[in-house]
XYZ file of C-alpha atoms in Angstrom:
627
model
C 167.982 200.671 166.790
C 168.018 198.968 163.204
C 166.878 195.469 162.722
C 169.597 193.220 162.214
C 169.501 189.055 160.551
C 171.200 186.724 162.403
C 172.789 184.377 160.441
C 174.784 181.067 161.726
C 177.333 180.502 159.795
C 179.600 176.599 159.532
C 181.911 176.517 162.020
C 184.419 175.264 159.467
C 184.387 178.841 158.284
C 185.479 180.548 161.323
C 188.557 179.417 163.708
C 189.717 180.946 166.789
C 192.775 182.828 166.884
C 195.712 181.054 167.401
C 196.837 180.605 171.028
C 193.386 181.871 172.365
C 191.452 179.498 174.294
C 188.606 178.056 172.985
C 187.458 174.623 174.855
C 184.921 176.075 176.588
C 183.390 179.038 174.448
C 180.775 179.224 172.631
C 180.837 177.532 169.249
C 178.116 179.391 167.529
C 179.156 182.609 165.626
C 177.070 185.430 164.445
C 176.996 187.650 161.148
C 175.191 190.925 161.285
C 173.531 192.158 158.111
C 171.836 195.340 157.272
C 168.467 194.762 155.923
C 169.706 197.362 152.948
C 172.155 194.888 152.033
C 169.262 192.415 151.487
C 167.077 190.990 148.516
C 164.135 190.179 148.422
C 163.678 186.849 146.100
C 161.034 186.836 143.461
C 160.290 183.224 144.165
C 157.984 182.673 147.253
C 159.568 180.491 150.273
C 157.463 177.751 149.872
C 158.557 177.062 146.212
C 162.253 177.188 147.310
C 161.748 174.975 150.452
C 159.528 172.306 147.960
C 162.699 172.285 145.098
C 164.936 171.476 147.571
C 162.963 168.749 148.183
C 163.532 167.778 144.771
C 167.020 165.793 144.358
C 165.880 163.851 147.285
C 162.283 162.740 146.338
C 163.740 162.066 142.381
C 166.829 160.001 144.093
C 164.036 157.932 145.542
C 162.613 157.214 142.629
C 164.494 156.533 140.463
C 165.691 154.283 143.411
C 162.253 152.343 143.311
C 162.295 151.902 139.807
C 165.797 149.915 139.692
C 164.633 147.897 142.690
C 160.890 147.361 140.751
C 162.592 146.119 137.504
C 165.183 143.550 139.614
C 161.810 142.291 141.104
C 160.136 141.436 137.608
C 163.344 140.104 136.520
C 163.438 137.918 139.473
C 159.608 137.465 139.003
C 158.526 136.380 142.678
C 155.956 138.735 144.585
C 158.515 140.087 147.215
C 157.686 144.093 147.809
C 159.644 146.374 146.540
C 160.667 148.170 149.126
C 162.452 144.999 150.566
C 163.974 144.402 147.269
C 165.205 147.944 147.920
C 166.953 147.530 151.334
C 168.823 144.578 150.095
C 170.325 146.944 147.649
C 171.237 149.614 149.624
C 174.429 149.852 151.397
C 175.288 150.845 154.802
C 177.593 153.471 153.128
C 174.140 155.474 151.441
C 174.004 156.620 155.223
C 169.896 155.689 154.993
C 167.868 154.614 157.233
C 168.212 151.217 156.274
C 170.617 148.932 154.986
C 171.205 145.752 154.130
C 172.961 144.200 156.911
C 170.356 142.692 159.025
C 169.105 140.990 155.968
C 172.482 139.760 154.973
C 172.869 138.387 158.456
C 169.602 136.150 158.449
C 170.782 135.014 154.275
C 173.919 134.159 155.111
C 172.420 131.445 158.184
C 169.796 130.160 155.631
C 172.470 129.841 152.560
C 175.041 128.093 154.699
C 172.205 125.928 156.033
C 170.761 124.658 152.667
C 173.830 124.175 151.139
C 174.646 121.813 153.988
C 171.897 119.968 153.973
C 171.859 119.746 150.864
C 175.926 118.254 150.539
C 175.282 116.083 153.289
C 172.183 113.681 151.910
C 173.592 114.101 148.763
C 177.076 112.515 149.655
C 176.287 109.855 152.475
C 179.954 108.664 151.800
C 181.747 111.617 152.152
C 183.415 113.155 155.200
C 182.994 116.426 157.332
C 186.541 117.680 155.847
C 185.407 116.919 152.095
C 181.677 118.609 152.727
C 183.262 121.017 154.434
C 185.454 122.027 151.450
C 182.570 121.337 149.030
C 180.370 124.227 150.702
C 182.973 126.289 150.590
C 183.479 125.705 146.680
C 179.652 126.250 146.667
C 178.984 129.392 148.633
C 182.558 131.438 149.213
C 182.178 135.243 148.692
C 183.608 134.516 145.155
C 181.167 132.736 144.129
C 178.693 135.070 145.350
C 180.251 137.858 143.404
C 180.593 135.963 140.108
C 176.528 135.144 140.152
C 176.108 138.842 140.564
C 178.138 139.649 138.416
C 176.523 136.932 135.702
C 173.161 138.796 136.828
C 174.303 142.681 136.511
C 173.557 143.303 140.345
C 176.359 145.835 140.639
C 173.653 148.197 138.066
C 171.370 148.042 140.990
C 173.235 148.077 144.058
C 172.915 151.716 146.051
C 176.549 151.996 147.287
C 177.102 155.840 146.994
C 176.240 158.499 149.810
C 173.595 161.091 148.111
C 175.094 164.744 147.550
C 171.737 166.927 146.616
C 173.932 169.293 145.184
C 175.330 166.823 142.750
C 171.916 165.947 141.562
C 171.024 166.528 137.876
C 167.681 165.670 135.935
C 167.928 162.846 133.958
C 168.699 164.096 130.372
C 170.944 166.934 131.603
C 174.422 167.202 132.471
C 175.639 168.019 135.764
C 177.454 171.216 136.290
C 179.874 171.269 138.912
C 183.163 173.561 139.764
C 186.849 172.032 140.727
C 185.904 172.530 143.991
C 183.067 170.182 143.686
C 185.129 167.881 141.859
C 187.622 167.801 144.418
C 185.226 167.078 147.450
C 183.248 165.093 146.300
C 184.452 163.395 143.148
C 181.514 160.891 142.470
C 179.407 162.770 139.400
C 176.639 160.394 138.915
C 174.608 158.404 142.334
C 172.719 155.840 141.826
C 170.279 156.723 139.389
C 172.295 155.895 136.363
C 171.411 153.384 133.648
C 171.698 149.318 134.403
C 174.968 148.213 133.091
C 176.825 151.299 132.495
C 178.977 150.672 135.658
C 182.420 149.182 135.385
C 183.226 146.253 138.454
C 186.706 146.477 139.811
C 187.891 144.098 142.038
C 190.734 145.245 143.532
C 194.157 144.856 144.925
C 196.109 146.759 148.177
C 197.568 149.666 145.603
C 194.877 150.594 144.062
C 192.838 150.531 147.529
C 194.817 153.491 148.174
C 193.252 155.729 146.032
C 189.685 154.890 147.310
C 188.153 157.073 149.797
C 184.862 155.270 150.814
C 183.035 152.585 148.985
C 181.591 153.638 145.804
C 183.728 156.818 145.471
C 187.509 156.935 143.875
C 189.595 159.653 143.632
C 189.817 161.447 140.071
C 186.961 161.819 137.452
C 184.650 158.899 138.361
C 181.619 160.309 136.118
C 181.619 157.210 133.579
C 181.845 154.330 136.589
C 181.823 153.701 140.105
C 183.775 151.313 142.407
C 182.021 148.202 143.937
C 184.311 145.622 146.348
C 183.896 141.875 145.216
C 182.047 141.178 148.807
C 179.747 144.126 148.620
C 178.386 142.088 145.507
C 177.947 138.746 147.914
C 176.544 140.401 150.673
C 174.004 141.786 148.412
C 172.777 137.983 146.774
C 172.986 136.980 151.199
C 171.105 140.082 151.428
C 168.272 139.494 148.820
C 168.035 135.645 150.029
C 167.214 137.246 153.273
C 164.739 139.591 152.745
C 163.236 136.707 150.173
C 163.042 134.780 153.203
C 161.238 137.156 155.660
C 158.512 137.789 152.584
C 158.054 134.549 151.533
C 159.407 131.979 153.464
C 162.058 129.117 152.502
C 160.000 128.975 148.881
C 160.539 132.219 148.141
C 164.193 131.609 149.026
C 164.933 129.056 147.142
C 163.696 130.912 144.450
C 165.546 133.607 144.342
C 168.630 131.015 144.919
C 167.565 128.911 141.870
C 167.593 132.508 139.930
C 170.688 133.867 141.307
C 172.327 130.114 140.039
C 172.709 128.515 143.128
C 171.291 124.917 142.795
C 170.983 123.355 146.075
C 167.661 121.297 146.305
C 167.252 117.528 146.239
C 164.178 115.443 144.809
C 162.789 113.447 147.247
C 163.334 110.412 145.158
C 167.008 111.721 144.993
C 167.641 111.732 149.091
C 168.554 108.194 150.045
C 167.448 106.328 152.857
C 168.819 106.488 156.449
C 172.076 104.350 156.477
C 170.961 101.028 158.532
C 172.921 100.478 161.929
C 174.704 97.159 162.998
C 174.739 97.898 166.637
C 176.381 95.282 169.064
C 174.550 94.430 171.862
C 177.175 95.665 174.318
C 177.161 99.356 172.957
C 174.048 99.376 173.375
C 174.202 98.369 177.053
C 176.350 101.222 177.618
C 174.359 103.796 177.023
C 172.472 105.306 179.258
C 169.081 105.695 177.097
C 166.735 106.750 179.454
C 168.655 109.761 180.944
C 169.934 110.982 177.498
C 166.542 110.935 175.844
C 165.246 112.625 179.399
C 167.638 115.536 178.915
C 167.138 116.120 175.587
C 163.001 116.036 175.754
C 162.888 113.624 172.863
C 162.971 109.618 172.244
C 164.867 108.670 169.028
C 162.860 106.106 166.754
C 166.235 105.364 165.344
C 168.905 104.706 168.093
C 171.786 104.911 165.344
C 171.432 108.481 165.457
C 171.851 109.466 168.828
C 174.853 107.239 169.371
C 176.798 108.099 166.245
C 176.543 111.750 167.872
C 177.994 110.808 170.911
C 180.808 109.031 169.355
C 184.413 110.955 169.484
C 186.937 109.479 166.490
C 188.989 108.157 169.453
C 186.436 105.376 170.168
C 186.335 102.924 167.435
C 183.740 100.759 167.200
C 181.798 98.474 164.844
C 178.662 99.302 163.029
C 179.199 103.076 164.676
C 180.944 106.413 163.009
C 181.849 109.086 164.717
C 179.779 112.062 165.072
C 181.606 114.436 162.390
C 179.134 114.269 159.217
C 176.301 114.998 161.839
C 178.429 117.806 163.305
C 178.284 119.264 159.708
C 175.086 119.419 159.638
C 173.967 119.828 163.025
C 176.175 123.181 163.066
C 174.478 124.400 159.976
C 171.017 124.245 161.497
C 171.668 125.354 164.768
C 173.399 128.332 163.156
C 170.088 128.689 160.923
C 167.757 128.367 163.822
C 169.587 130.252 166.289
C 169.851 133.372 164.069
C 166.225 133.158 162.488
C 165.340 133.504 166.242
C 167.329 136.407 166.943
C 166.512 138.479 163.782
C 162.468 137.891 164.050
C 162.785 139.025 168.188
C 164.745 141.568 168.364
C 163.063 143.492 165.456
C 164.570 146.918 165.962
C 168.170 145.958 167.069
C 170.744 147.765 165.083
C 172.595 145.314 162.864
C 176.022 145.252 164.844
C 174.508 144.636 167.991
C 172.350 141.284 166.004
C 175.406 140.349 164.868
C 177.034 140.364 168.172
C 173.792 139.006 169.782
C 174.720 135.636 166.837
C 178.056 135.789 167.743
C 177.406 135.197 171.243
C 174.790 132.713 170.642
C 176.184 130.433 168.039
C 180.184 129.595 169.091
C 181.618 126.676 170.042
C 182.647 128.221 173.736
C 178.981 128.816 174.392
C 178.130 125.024 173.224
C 180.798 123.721 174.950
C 179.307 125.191 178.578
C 175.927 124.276 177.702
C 176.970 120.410 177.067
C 178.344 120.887 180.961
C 175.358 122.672 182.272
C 172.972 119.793 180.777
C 175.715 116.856 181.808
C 175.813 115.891 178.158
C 179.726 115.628 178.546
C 179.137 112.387 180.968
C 178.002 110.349 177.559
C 180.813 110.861 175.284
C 181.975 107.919 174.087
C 185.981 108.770 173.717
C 189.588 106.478 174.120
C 191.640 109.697 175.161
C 193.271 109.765 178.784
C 194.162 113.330 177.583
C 190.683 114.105 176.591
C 189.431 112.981 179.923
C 191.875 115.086 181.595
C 190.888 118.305 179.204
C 186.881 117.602 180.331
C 187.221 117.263 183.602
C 189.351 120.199 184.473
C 186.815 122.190 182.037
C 183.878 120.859 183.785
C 185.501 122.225 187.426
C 186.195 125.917 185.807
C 182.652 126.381 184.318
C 181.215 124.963 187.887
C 183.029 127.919 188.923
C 181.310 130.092 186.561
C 178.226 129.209 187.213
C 178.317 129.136 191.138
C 178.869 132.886 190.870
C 175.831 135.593 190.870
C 174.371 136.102 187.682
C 177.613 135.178 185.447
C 176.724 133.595 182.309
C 180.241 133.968 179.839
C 177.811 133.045 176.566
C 181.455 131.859 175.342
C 183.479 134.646 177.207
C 184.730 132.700 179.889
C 188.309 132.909 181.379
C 188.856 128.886 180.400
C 188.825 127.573 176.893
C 186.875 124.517 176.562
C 187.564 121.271 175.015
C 185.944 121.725 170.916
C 184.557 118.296 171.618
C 181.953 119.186 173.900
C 180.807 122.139 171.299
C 180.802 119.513 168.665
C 178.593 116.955 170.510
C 176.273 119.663 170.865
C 175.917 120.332 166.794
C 176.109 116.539 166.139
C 173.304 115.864 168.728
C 171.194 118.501 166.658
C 172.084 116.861 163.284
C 170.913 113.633 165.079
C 167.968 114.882 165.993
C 166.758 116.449 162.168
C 167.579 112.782 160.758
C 165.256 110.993 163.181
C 162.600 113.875 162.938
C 162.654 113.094 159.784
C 164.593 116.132 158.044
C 162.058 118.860 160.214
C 164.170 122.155 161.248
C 160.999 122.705 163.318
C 161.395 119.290 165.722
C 165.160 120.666 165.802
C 164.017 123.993 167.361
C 161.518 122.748 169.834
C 164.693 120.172 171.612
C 167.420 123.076 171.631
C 165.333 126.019 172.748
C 164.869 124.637 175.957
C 168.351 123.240 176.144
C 169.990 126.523 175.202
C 168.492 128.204 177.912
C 169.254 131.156 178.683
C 169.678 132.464 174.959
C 171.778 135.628 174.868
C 169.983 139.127 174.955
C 170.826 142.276 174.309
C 170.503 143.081 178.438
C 172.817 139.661 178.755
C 175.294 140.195 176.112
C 178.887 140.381 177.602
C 180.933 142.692 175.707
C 184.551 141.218 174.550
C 187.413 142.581 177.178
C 189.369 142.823 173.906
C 186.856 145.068 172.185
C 185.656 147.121 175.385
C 189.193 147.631 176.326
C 189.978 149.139 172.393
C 186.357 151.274 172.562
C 187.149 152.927 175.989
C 190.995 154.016 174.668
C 189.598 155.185 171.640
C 186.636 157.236 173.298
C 189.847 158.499 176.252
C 192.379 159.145 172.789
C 194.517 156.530 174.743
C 197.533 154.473 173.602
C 196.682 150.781 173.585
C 199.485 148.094 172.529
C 199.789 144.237 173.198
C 202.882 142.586 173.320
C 202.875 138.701 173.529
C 205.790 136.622 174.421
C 205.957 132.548 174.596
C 207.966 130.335 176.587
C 207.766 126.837 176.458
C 204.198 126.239 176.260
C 203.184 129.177 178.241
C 202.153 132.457 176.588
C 202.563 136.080 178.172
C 200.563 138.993 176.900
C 201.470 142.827 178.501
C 198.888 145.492 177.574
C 199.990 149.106 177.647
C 197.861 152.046 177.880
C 200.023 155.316 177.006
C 203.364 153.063 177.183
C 202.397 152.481 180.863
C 201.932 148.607 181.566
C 198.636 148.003 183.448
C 197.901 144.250 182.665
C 199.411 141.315 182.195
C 198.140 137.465 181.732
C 199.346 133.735 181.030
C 197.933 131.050 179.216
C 198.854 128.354 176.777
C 196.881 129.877 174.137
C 197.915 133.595 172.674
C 194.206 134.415 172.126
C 193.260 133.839 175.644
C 195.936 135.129 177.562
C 195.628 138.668 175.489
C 191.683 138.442 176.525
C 192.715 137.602 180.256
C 195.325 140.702 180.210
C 192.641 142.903 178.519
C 190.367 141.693 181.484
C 192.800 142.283 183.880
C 193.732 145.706 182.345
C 189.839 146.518 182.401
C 190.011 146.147 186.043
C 192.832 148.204 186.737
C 191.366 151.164 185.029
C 188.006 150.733 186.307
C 189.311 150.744 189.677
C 191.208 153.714 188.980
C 188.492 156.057 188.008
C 186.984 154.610 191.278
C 189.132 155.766 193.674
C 190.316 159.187 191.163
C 186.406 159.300 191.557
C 186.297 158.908 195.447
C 189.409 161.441 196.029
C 187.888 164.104 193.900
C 184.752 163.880 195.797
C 186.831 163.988 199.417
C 188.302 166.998 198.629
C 186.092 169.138 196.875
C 187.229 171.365 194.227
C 190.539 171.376 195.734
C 191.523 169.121 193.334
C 188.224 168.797 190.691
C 189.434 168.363 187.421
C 192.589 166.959 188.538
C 195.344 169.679 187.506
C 193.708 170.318 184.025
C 193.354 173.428 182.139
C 189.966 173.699 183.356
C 191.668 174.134 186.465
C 194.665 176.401 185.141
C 191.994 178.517 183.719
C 189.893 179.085 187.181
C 193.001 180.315 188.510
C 193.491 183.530 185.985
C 189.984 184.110 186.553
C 190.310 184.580 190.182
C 193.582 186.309 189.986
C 192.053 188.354 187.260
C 195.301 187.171 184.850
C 194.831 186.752 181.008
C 193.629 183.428 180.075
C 196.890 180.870 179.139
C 198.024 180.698 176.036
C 199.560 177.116 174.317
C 201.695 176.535 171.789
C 202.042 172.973 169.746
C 205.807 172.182 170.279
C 206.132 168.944 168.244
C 203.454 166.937 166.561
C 204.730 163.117 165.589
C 204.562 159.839 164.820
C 202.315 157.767 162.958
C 198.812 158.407 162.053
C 197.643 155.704 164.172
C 199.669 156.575 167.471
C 200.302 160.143 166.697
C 201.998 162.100 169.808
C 201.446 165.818 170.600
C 203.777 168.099 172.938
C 202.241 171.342 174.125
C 203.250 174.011 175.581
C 201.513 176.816 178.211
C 202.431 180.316 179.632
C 200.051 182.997 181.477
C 200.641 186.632 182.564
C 200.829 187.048 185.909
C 200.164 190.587 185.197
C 202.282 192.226 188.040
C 205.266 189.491 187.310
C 204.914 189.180 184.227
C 204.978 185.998 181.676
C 205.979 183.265 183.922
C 208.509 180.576 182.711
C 206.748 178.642 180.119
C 206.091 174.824 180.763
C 206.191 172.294 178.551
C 204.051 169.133 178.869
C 204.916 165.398 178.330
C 204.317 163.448 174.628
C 200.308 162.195 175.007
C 198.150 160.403 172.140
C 195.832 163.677 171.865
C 195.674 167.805 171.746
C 193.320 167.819 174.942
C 195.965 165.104 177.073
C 199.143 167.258 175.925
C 197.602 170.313 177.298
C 196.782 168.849 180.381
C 200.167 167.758 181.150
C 201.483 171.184 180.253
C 198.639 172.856 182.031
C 199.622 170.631 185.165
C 203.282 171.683 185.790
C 202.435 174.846 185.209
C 199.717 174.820 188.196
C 202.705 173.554 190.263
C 205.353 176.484 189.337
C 202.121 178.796 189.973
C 201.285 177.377 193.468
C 205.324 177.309 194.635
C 205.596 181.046 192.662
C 202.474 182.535 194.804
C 202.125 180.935 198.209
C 200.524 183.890 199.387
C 197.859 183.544 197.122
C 196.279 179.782 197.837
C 193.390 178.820 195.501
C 193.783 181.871 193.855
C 192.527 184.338 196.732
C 194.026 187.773 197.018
């Protein structure tokens, strides 16, 4: 026989023929060629293998060489290769990114800038600081220091095409074909300040395809959003961070133009306390300092934090500045922890790891667990009322097996136990003396248990959206109020499967996701438990997989399916299907059309399934398919 050459070719190329099934062939396809119809190449193997190699290696390097000349400009001894990850973009599709770093910058920037607004204003307020950091370090902001120091010239945004790849000096050659799939000519390897920075509006993000790529002729620029450029300078404050500690952070923040450091001659003294006698009676000292691990040299401190704005008194604020504060470094600590742990966790999961960690839900239950909530010092009835009935629910909680919310839990909890929380770790940086490490060695303890990636409790909301998406299923909310009472209804498919009531919109549509969660779960339980009763009667429950082991035992033609109506919007699309088979001695039986579902695979199924039932009342004779 002659030698053949197998080659595989895209399965793009080659489709199956229309109304042919093709689920469950396989997808690999196979050319035969003649060895006379072959060349052999003048250029060894090797050689060919090594220049493909090329685009790559140069891409690289050229890479480097931006990231090398933003490090001399910068002028701090911070490798390279760093420099380089907090340029690249999660969109290059490398194997790194900047994310993680952006994470751990955005915690340190927030952090600084608070402590730096609170000792430099003693007289202003949490609502005036608040809006002062905002002025200070908003994504904005961000994106105009870039922008003053040309970042967008170094910033890797653009997914590399080797084929687009030309050496530098020579222009690329490309076909409309090219141009029309991919219509980014030049990657990153063009020349510092040749790119043009659009920040833009909703119509003209209608024309852009991915970041970094637009549609029409985009060989002369490139298109960068206004918080890629900020997450960049978070990014780079980061990765400054990790190499050289806060120095080498504040560095890089004096150089990008953010001016956030106090002399110590410029940080005034700690405000002096006129406490009366009788507050001070009321405190219960000894039990306070016992739960916290620490005694306070200044008393001031510790009972301005556990003062609510209800409780007037003289000589005492309420805790709100040291809230500011307290939520800054507890934000900075927490995620510092997280990122230098968990080295290898993918950045989503860190971020959901912080998110878990740092919220005021999470705060609220640790104030209860470490009966912090039994010193507030408040003048609310209401309040009391709130606390109490939140202190019974998370009791609740934490009397079950192994159940720790981390801020999920089904009761929302008073914001002023989360607050005395952050105010109790601003109090305790003042009276340490302004030391983020004292701060750290009180609230790892108290946190206890700190989230983990084997602990982290997913959001019903979001694990209810994953699993439709990953079943192509239908999901819609609809909320209603009345009175004070809210009502959310989830649908999966238009079918109603959970409902919930709560004062608050956000919680009720977590409750009903919960609720809806359960339903389905104990669905495929018991669709799980039924299949496994009877056996293949029923395996596959009525879908084509099943249509189709019927023909094969009857020895009919396969089914054939037809798309009968394809509609709807992109994001709830519906498909209607269609399905016949040859009964070969009846011929074509009556064709069977399925009901509107959210996918090709569901529509089928439903068509597949009524026809199953015409088959079995057609040929009673024949059960399971026996002759």
């Amino acid at each position: 026989p002659i030698a053949r050459i197998f080659c595989l070719l895209d399965l793009s190329i080659l489709k199956a023929r229309e109304g042919d099934f093709s689920e469950n062939v396989d997808k690999t396809y196979y050319v035969y060629l003649p060895p006379e119809l072959c060349l052999v190449h003048p250029l060894p193997g090797s050689l060919i293998r090594g220049a493909q190699r090329l685009p790559s290696i140069m891409r690289r390097v050229e890479s480097m060489l931006l990231a090398v000349q933003l490090k001399e400009t910068i002028d701090y001894p911070v490798p390279a290769v760093k420099i380089l990850e907090a340029l690249t973009a999660a969109s290059c599709q490398e194997t790194f990114c900047y994310e993680r770093a952006e994470l751990l910058g955005d915690a340190y920037l927030k952090w600084v800038v608070s402590r730096f607004l609170f000792l430099k204003y003693p007289q202003k307020h949490e609502g005036q600081l608040t809006r002062m950091r905002q002025q200070m370090v908003s994504n904005m902001v961000l994106y105009q220091f870039a922008l003053n120091k040309t970042l967008q010239s170094y910033i890797q945004a653009d997914r590399f095409a080797p084929s687009r790849w030309a050496a530098p000096g020579v222009l690329p050659v490309f076909d409309e074909e090219t141009r029309e799939s991919e219509p980014s000519i030049f990657g990153e390897g063009s020349i510092p300040g040749n790119e043009v920075q659009k920040d833009y509006d909703d119509d003209y993000t209608d024309s852009i395809q991915e970041e970094g790529e637009i549609d029409g002729d985009s060989s002369c620029y490139r298109v960068l959003s206004s918080k890629t450029l900020a997450d960049v300078v978070e990014a780079l404050i980061g990765v400054y961070y990790v190499a050289g500690g806060k120095i080498a952070a504040n560095h890089l923040m004096r150089w990008i133009g953010i001016h956030a450091e106090l002399d110590p001659q410029e940080i005034p003294p700690p405000k002096p306390y006129n406490i009366p006698e009788s507050i001070l009676k009321g405190i219960d000292f000894e039990t306070l300092e016992g739960v916290l691990g620490m005694k306070f040299q200044n008393k001031g401190f510790l009972i301005e934090a556990i003062t609510h704005a209800s409780r007037p008194s003289s000589g005492v604020s309420c805790y709100q500045r040291l809230e500011f504060v307290g939520d800054a470094v507890l934000d900075h600590l927490i995620t510092k922890h997280l990122f230098f742990t968990y080295t290898d966790l993918p950045p989503g999961r860190l971020t959901d790891l912080r998110a878990a960690a740092v919220n005021n839900e999470n705060f609220a239950r640790v104030a209860v667990r470490r009966k912090l909530h039994g010193h507030l010092r408040h003048g609310s009835s209401a309040l009391e009322k709130q606390i109490r009935e939140f202190v019974k629910d998370v009791r609740e909680e934490i009397s079950k097996s192994g159940f720790n919310s981390f801020g999920l839990g089904d009761c929302k909890a008073p914001k002023v136990l989360g607050d005395i929380i952050e105010s109790i770790a601003g109090a305790v940086f003042l009276d340490s003396g302004y030391d983020t490490s004292a701060v750290w060695k009180v609230f790892q303890p108290l946190l206890e248990p700190l989230v983990t990636p084997e602990t982290l409790p997913m959001h019903p909301i979001r694990e209810l959206q994953e699993r439709c998406q990953q079943q192509a299923e239908g999901l819609e909310y609809k909320a209603s109020r009345a009175g004070n009472v809210a009502t959310v209804e989830v649908f999966v498919d238009g079918v109603q499967i959970g409902v919930a009531q709560n004062p608050q919109k956000k919680m009720a549509q977590k409750l009903a996701a919960r609720n809806a969660l359960v339903v389905l779960k104990d669905k495929e339980t018991a669709a799980k438990k039924e299949t496994e009763k009877d056996g293949d009667k029923n395996n596959a429950g009525f879908t084509r997989q099943t249509l189709n082991d019927t023909c094969l035992r009857r020895q009919w033609p396969m089914p054939q399916y037809r798309c009968i109506n394809e509609g709807g919007p992109a994001h709830a699309k519906r498909f209607v299907y269609a399905v016949r088979v040859n009964t070969s001695d009846c011929g074509w039986t009556d064709e069977c059309v399925g009901e509107p579902m959210p996918s090709v695979k569901k529509a089928k199924d439903s068509a597949a399934m009524l026809l199953l039932e015409l088959l079995n009342r057609s040929f009673p004779d024949k059960p399971d398919g026996k002759k």
